[in-house]
XYZ file of C-alpha atoms in Angstrom:
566
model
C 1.442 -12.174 -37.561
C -0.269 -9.480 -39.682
C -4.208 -9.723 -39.382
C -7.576 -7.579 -40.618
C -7.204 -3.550 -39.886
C -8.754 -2.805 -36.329
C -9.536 0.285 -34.687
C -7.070 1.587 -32.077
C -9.506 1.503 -29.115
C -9.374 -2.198 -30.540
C -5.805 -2.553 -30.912
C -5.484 -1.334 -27.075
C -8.141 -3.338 -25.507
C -6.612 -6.775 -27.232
C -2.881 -5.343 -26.040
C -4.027 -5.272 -22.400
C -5.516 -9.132 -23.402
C -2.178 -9.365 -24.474
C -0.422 -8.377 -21.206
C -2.726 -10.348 -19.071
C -5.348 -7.968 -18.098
C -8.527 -9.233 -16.930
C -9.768 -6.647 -14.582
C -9.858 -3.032 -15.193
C -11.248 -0.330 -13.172
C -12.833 2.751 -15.101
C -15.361 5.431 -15.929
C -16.425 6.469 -19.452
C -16.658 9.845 -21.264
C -16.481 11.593 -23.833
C -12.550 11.179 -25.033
C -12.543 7.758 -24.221
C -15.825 6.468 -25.562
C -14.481 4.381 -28.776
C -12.683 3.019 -25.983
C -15.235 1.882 -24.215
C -17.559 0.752 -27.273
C -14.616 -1.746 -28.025
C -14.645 -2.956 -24.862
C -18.462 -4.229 -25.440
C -17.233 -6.947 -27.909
C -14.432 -8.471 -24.994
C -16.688 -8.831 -22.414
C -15.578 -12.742 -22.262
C -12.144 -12.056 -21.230
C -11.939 -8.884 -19.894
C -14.101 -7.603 -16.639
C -14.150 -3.643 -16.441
C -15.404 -2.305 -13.155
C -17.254 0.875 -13.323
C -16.379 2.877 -10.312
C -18.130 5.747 -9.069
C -15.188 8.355 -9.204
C -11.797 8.185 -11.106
C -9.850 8.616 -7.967
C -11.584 5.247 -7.197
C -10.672 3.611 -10.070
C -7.222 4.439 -9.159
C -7.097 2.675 -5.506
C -9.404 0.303 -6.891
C -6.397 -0.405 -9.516
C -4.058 -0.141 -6.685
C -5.385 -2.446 -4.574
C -5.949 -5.098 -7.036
C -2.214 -4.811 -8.149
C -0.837 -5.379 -4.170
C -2.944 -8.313 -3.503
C -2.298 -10.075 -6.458
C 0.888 -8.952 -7.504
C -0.357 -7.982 -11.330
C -0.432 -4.777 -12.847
C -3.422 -2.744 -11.863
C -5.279 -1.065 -15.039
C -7.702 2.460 -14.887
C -9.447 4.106 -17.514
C -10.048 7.663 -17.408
C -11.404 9.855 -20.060
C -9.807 13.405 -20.814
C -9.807 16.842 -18.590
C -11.230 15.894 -14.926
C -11.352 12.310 -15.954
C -8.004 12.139 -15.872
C -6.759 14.791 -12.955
C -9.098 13.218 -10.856
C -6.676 10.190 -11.475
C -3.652 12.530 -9.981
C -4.009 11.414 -6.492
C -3.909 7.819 -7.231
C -1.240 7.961 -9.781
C 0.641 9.780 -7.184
C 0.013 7.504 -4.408
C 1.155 4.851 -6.507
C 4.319 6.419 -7.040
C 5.179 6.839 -3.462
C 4.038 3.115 -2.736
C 5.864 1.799 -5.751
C 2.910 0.115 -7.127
C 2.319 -0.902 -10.784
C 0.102 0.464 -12.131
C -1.188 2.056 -16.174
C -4.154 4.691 -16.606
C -5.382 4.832 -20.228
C -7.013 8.377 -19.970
C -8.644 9.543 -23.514
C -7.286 12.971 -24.632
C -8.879 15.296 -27.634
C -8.358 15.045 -30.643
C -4.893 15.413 -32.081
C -6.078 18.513 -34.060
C -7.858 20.674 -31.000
C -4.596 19.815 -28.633
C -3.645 23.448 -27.426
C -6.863 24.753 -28.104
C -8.034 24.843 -25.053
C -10.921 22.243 -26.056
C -13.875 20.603 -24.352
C -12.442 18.617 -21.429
C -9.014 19.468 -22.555
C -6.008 19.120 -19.805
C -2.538 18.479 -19.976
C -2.466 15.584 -18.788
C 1.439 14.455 -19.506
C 2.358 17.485 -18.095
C 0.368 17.305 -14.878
C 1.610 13.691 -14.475
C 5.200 13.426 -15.646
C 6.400 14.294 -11.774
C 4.500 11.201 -10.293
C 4.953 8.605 -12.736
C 7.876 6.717 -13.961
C 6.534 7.661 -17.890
C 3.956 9.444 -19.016
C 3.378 9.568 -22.512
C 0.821 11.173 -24.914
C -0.392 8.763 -28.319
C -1.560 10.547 -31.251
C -1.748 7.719 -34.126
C -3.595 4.127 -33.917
C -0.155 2.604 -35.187
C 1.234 3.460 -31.545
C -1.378 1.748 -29.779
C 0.208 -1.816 -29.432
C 4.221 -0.634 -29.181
C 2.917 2.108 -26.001
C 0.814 -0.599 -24.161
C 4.020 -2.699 -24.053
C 6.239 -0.026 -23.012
C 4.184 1.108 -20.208
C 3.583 -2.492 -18.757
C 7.029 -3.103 -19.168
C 8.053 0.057 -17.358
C 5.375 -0.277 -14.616
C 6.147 -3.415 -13.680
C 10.346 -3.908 -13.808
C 12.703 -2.745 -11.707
C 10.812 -0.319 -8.754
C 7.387 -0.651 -9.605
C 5.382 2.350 -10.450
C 2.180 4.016 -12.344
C 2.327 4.714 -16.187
C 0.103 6.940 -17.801
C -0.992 6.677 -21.148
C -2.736 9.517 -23.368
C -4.543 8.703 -25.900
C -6.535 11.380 -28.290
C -9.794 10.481 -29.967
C -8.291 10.022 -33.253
C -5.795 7.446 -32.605
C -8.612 5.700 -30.786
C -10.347 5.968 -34.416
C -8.163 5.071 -36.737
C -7.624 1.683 -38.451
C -4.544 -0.087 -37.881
C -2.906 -3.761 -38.717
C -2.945 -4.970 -35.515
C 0.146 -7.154 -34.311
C 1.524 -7.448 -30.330
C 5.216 -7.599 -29.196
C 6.052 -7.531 -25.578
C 8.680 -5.082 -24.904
C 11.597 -6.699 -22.855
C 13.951 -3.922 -23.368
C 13.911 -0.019 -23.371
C 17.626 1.502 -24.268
C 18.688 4.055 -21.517
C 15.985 2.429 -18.858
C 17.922 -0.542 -16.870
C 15.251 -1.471 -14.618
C 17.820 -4.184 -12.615
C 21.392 -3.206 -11.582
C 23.716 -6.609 -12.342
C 24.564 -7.935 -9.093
C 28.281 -6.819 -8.119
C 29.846 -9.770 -6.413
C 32.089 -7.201 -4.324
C 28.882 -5.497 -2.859
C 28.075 -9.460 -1.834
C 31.106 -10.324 -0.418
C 31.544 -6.630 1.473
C 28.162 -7.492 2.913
C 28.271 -10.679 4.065
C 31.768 -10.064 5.509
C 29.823 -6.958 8.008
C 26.971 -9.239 8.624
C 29.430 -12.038 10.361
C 31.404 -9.670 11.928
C 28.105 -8.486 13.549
C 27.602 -8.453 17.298
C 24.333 -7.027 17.100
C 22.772 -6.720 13.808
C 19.129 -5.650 12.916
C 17.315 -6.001 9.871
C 14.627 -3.337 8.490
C 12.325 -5.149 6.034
C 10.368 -3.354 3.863
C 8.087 -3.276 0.584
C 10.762 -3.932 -1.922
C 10.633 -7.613 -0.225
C 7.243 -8.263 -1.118
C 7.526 -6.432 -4.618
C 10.355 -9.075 -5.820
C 8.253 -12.126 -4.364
C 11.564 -12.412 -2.266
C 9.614 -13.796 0.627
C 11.211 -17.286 0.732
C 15.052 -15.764 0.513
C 14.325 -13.139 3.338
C 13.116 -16.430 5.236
C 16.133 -18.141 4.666
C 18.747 -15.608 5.181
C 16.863 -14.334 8.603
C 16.984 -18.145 9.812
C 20.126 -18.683 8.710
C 21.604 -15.847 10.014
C 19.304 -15.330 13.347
C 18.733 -11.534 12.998
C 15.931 -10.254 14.773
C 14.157 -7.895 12.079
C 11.661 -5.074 11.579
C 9.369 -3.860 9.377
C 7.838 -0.915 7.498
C 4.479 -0.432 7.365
C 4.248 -1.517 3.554
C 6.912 -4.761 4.101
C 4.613 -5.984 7.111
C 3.368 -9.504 6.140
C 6.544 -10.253 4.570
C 7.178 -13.152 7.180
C 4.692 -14.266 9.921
C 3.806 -11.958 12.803
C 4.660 -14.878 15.066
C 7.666 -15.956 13.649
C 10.383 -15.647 16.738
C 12.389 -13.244 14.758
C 9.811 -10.635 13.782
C 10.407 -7.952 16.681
C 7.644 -5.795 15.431
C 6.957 -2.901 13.347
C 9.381 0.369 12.903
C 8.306 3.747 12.587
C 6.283 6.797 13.954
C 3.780 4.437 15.696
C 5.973 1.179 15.646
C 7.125 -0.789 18.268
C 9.786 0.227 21.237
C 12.020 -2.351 20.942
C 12.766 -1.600 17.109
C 12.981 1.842 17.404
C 15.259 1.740 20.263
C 17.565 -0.869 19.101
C 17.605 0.739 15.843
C 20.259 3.142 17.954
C 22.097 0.460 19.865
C 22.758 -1.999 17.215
C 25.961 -2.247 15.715
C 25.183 -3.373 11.897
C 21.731 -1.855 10.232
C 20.879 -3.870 7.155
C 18.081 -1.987 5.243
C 16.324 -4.513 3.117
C 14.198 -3.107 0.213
C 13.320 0.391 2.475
C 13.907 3.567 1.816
C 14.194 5.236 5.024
C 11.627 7.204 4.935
C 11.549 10.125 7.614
C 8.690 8.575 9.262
C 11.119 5.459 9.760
C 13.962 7.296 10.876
C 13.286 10.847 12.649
C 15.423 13.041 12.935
C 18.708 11.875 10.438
C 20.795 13.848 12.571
C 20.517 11.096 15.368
C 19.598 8.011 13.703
C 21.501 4.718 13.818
C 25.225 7.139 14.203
C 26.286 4.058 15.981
C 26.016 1.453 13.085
C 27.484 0.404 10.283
C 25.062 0.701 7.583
C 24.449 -2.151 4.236
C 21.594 -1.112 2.001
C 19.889 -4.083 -0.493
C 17.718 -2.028 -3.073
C 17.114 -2.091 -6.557
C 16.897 1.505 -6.814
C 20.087 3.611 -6.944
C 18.466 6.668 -6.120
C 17.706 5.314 -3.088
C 21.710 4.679 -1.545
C 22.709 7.620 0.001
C 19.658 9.678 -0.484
C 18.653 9.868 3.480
C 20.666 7.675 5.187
C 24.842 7.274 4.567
C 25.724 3.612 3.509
C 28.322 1.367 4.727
C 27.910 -0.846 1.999
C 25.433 -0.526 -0.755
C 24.114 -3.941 -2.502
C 22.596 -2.886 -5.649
C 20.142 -5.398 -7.418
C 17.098 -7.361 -7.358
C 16.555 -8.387 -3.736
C 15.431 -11.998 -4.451
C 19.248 -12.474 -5.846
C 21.458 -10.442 -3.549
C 19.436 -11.879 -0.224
C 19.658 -15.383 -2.032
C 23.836 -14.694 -2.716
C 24.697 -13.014 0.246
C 22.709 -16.378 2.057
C 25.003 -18.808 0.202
C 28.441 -17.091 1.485
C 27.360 -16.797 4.942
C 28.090 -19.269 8.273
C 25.232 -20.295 9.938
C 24.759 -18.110 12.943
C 22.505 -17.504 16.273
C 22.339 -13.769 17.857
C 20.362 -15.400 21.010
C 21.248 -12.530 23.675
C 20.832 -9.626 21.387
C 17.258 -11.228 20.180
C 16.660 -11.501 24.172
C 17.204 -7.459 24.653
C 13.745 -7.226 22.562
C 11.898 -8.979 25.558
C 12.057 -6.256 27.906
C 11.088 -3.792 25.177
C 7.640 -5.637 24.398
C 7.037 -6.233 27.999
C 7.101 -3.059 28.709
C 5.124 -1.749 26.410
C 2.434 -4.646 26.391
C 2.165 -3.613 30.378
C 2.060 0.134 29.483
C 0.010 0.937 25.918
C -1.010 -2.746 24.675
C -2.654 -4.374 27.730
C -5.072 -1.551 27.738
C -5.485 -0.739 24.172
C -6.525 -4.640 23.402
C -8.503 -5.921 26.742
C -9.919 -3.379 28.885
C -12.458 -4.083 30.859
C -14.423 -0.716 31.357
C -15.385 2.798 29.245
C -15.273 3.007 25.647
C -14.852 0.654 23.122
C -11.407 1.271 22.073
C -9.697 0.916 18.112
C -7.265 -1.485 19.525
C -9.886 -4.119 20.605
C -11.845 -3.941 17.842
C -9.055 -4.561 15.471
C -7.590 -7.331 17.595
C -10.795 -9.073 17.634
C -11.537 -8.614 13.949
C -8.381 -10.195 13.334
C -8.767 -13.030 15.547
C -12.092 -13.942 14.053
C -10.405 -14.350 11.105
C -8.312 -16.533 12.040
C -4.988 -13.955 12.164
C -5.656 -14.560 7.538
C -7.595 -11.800 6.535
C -6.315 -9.033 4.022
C -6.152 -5.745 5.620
C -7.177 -2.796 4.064
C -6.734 0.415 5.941
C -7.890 4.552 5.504
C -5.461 6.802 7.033
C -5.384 7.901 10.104
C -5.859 6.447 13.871
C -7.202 3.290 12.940
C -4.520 3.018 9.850
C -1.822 3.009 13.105
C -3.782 0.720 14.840
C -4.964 -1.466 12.371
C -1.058 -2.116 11.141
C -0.251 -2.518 15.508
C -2.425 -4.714 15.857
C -3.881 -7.119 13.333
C -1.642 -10.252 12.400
C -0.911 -11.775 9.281
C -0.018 -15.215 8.079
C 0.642 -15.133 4.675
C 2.274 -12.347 2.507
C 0.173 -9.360 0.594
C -1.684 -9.022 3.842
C -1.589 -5.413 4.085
C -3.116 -2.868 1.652
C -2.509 0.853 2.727
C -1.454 4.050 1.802
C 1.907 4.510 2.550
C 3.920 7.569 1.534
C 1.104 9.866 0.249
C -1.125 9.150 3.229
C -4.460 9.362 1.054
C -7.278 9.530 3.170
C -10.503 8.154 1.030
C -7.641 5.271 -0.075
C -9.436 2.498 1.435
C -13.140 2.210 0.326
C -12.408 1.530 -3.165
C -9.043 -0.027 -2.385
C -10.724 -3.128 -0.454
C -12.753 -3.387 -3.699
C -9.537 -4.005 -5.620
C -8.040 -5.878 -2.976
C -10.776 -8.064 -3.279
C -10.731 -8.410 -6.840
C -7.388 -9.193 -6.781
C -7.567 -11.997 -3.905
C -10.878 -13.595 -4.630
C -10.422 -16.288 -2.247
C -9.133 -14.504 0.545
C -11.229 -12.284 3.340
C -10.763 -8.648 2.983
C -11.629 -6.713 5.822
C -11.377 -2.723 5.661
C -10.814 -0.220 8.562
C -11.656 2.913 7.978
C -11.725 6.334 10.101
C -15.376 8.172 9.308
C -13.459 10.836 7.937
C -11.734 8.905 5.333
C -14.674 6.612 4.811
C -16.496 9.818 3.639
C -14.291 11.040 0.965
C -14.930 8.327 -1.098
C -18.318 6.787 0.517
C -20.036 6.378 -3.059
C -17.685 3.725 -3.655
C -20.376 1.477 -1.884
C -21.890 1.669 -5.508
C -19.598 -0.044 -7.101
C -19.603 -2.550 -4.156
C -23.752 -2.709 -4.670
C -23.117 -3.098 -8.585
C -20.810 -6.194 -8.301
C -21.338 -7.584 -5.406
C -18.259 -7.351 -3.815
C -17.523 -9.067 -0.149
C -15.827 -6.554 1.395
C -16.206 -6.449 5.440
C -15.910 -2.687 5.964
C -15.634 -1.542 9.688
C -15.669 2.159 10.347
C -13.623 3.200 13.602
C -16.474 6.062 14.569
C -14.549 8.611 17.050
C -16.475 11.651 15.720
C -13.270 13.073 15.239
C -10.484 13.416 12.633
C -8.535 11.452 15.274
C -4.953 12.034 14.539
C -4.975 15.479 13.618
C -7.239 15.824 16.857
C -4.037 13.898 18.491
C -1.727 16.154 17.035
C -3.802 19.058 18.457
C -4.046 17.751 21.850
C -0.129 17.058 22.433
C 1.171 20.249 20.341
C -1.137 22.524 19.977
C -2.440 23.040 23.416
C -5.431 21.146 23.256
C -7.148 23.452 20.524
C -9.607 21.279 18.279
C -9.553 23.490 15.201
C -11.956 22.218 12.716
C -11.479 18.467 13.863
C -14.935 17.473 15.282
C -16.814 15.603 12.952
C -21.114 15.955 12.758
C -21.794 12.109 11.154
C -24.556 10.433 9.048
C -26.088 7.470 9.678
C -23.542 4.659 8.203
C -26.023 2.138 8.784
C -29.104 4.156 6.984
C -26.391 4.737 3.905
C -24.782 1.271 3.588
C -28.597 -0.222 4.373
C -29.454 2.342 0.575
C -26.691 0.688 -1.169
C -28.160 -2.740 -0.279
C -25.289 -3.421 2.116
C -26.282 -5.211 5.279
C -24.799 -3.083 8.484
C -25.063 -2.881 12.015
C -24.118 -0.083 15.150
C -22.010 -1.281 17.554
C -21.155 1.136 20.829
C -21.382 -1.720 24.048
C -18.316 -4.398 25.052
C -20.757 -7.071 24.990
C -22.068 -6.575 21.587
C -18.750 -6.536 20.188
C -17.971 -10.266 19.577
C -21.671 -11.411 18.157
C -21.349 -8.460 15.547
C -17.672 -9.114 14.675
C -18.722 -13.134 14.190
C -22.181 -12.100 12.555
C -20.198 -10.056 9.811
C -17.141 -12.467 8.976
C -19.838 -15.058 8.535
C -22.280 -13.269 6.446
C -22.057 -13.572 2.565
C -21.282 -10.221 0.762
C -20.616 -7.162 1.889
C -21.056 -5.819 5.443
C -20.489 -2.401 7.095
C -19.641 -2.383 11.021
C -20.215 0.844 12.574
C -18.303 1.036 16.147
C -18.448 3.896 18.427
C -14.654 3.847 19.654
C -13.781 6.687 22.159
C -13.935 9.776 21.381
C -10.393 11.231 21.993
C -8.436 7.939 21.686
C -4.768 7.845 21.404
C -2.118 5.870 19.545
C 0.508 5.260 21.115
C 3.776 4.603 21.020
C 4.539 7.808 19.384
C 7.866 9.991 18.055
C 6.898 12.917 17.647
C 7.903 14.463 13.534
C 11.327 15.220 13.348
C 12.804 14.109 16.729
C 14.997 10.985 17.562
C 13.801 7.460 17.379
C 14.887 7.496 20.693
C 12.095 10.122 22.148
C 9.280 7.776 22.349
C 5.964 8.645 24.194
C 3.869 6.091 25.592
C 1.164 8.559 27.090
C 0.422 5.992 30.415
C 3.939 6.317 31.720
């Protein structure tokens, strides 16, 4: 229906209204100011968080978009406004998260001019986004707002960016709103090929010992429920990426543990004795597998994912199942027998015992030195019942906070996956938070990563956000220091950390905080910040030259796992 000319900063901020945007993370300038002055009049149905850095507002957006399974939404304005969204934008690529940044460009007649705040942003962008586009009339507005959502969110998820110069912001347009539900060329779902099914489900009942790899793709097509019911039906024990952790239960019997780099034994081993692999919404990432050379030779490969690029590009497929995970689990579950794999499941015992008695026992309950990550993290969890969201930094604590906490429900686990982002979590939690309201979010951070995006505790301060951040204090950059020590003889280049006072900062931002360095303080403090209401910063002294283990060393078999103790 046609209706009274509007602005284009108008016209976009009643699109987003349109796409069901109620939270968007931003910071004003110049290039996006009519932006931002149109804003002023939606302040009943639209809440825009103002973030203390554009990188934040990214996370922040990112965050908010894996908790609650919406599109996350940045503003940026033009030149460092928007490449200090780069990092974000290309974090969300790698993690397949949905995501559009609105960045404000100059106007259509100084583009190339090198103007004020003038970048290219399209350019910079078009390798880490799935579209990137630049709008330089108000007419645009509406049709590129429903292009971008419907490209961020279908198929693989990703980050959109938008450019949008001054004028078009200005101008005066009829304003009318049609979803986009089709883009010719872009097919965001292969149709399900009922050969692919049946070639599947034939190898998975042939199977003597199958294992299944679980990863984000799961929890991206809300395909919880059929991954449930084909694992039960079928009885395959299964692993998990980082990112697909929380999929199912961490007690449920046939979760085996977590893959990877810093993943379980049992998993890692098996992953080279089974005799059918079935790769479920993963992308085998080289942090998953080692060295391709050696990985899984033995098996008989199926892939589920909805992204073509992804058969074939690391690992060699037995069978590919193209499509939309939530239907090709769901068919594949319909043609199969009910089965048990009891004995193989039972080879996964010895595994976990062994490395409980070796790395775990230690890492979660020791009874003298240091406070260690793994304790802390285990007892954060527990005092949450095992139903907290978990946001992690990267680093040590990232791989110990994914070991070791346990989740319930699914969306439990907010981290940076592919890019590695250090500074990811501070404003991340804030999203994550936003995004589950109801739900505790607790944040683990390193006090590296904590201080590349610190002023973030603004924005916490600002809108009171209840975010229970606990920094893992080692003094170190811990897993480059852990690198150091195993491969480069010990030499600490540049990895010893001089701290602030956490406590002293958090305690300016209004933030209630406390130091933690003895066992018996641990527990009280833990208790003392899950119950308080708002935000709280923990600051525990871990050990200083703390390990993670497991470990596979980069680039070597899955096989060649280090467990330090033994």
């Amino acid at each position: 229906m046609m209706s009274e000319k509007i602005t284009g900063s108008e016209a976009l901020i009643r699109s987003l209204i349109n796409e069901g945007v109620d939270t968007i993370f931003g910071y004003p300038g110049g290039a996006i100011m009519p932006v931002f002055d149109a804003i002023y009049d939606y302040k009943d149905k639209v809440n825009h968080i103002l973030v203390r850095h554009e990188q934040g507002a990214t996370h922040a957006a990112q965050g908010y978009a894996r908790t609650s399974g919406k599109v996350g939404v940045a503003f940026v304005t033009s030149g460092p406004g928007a490449t200090n969204a780069i990092t974000g934008i290309t974090d969300a690529m790698m993690d397949s998260t949905p995501m559009v940044v609105i960045a404000g460009q100059v106007a259509s007649t100084l583009l190339g001019s090198d103007a004020f705040q003038e970048a290219d942003v399209v350019g910079i962008s078009q390798p880490v986004t799935k579209w990137a586009h630049q709008v330089r009339c108000a007419e645009d507005i509406p049709s590129a707002v429903a292009r971008a959502f419907y490209i961020a969110s279908s198929g693989r998820p990703g980050p959109v960016l938008l450019d949008i110069t001054k004028d078009a912001q200005f101008g005066k347009i009829e304003y009318e709103y049609k979803k986009a539900t089709f883009i010719r060329s872009y097919i965001p779902k292969p149709e399900v090929n009922p050969e692919e099914i049946k070639a599947a489900t034939e190898l998975i009942s042939k199977a003597k010992k199958p294992l299944a790899l679980v990863g984000q793709g799961v929890l991206l097509g809300t395909a919880e429920e059929e991954l449930k019911a084909f694992l039960e039906k079928s009885g395959i024990p299964t692993a998990f990426t980082v990112l697909g952790l929380s999929a199912i239960p961490t007690d449920h019997p046939l979760n085996v543990g977590m893959l990877g780099m810093h993943g379980n034994i049992g998993p890692n081993l098996k992953t080279n004795e089974c005799d059918v692999l079935i790769a479920i919404g993963m992308r085998f990432d080289d942090r998953v597998t080692g060295d391709l050379k050696t990985y899984a030779k033995q098996a008989k490969v199926i892939h589920f994912d909805i992204d073509p690029a992804e058969i074939d590009k690391n690992v060699k497929t037995t069978v590919r199942v193209l499509g939309d995970v939530k239907d090709t689990l769901a068919e594949v579950t319909k043609l199969m027998d009910t089965t048990t794999h009891t004995e193989w499941l039972a080879e996964f015992k010895p595994c976990s015992d062994r490395e409980y008695n070796v790395v775990i026992q230690e890492e979660l309950f020791p009874t003298s030195g240091s406070l260690k990550m793994g304790e802390v993290i285990h007892k954060v969890s527990e005092a949450t019942n095992n139903d907290a969201v978990l946001v992690t930094d990267v680093g040590q604590h990232q791989m110990m906070a994914v070991r070791y906490f346990k989740y319930k429900q699914s969306r439990s686990v907010v981290t940076s996956g592919g890019l590695g982002t250090m500074g990811f979590g501070l404003p991340a939690a804030i999203g994550a938070k936003m995004g589950a309201p109801n739900r505790t979010v607790c944040l683990f951070a390193g006090d590296g990563g904590i201080q590349m995006t610190i002023q973030e505790l603004g924005t916490i301060m600002q809108y009171d956000v209840d975010v229970k951040i606990i920094i893992l204090n080692n003094h170190f950059l811990g897993m480059v220091r852990q690198w150091q020590e195993l491969f480069f003889s010990e030499r600490y280049s540049e990895t010893t950390m001089k701290n602030p006072n956490f406590c002293m900062i958090a305690n300016a931002y209004n933030i209630k905080s406390k130091i933690v360095d003895k066992r018996e303080e641990l527990d009280d403090a833990i208790a003392e910040m899950i119950n308080h209401k708002g935000s709280y910063l923990l600051d525990v002294q871990v050990e200083a030259k703390g390990m993670v283990y497991p470990m596979i060393p980069s680039g070597t078999c899955v096989t060649n796992i280090l467990l330090g103790n033994e």
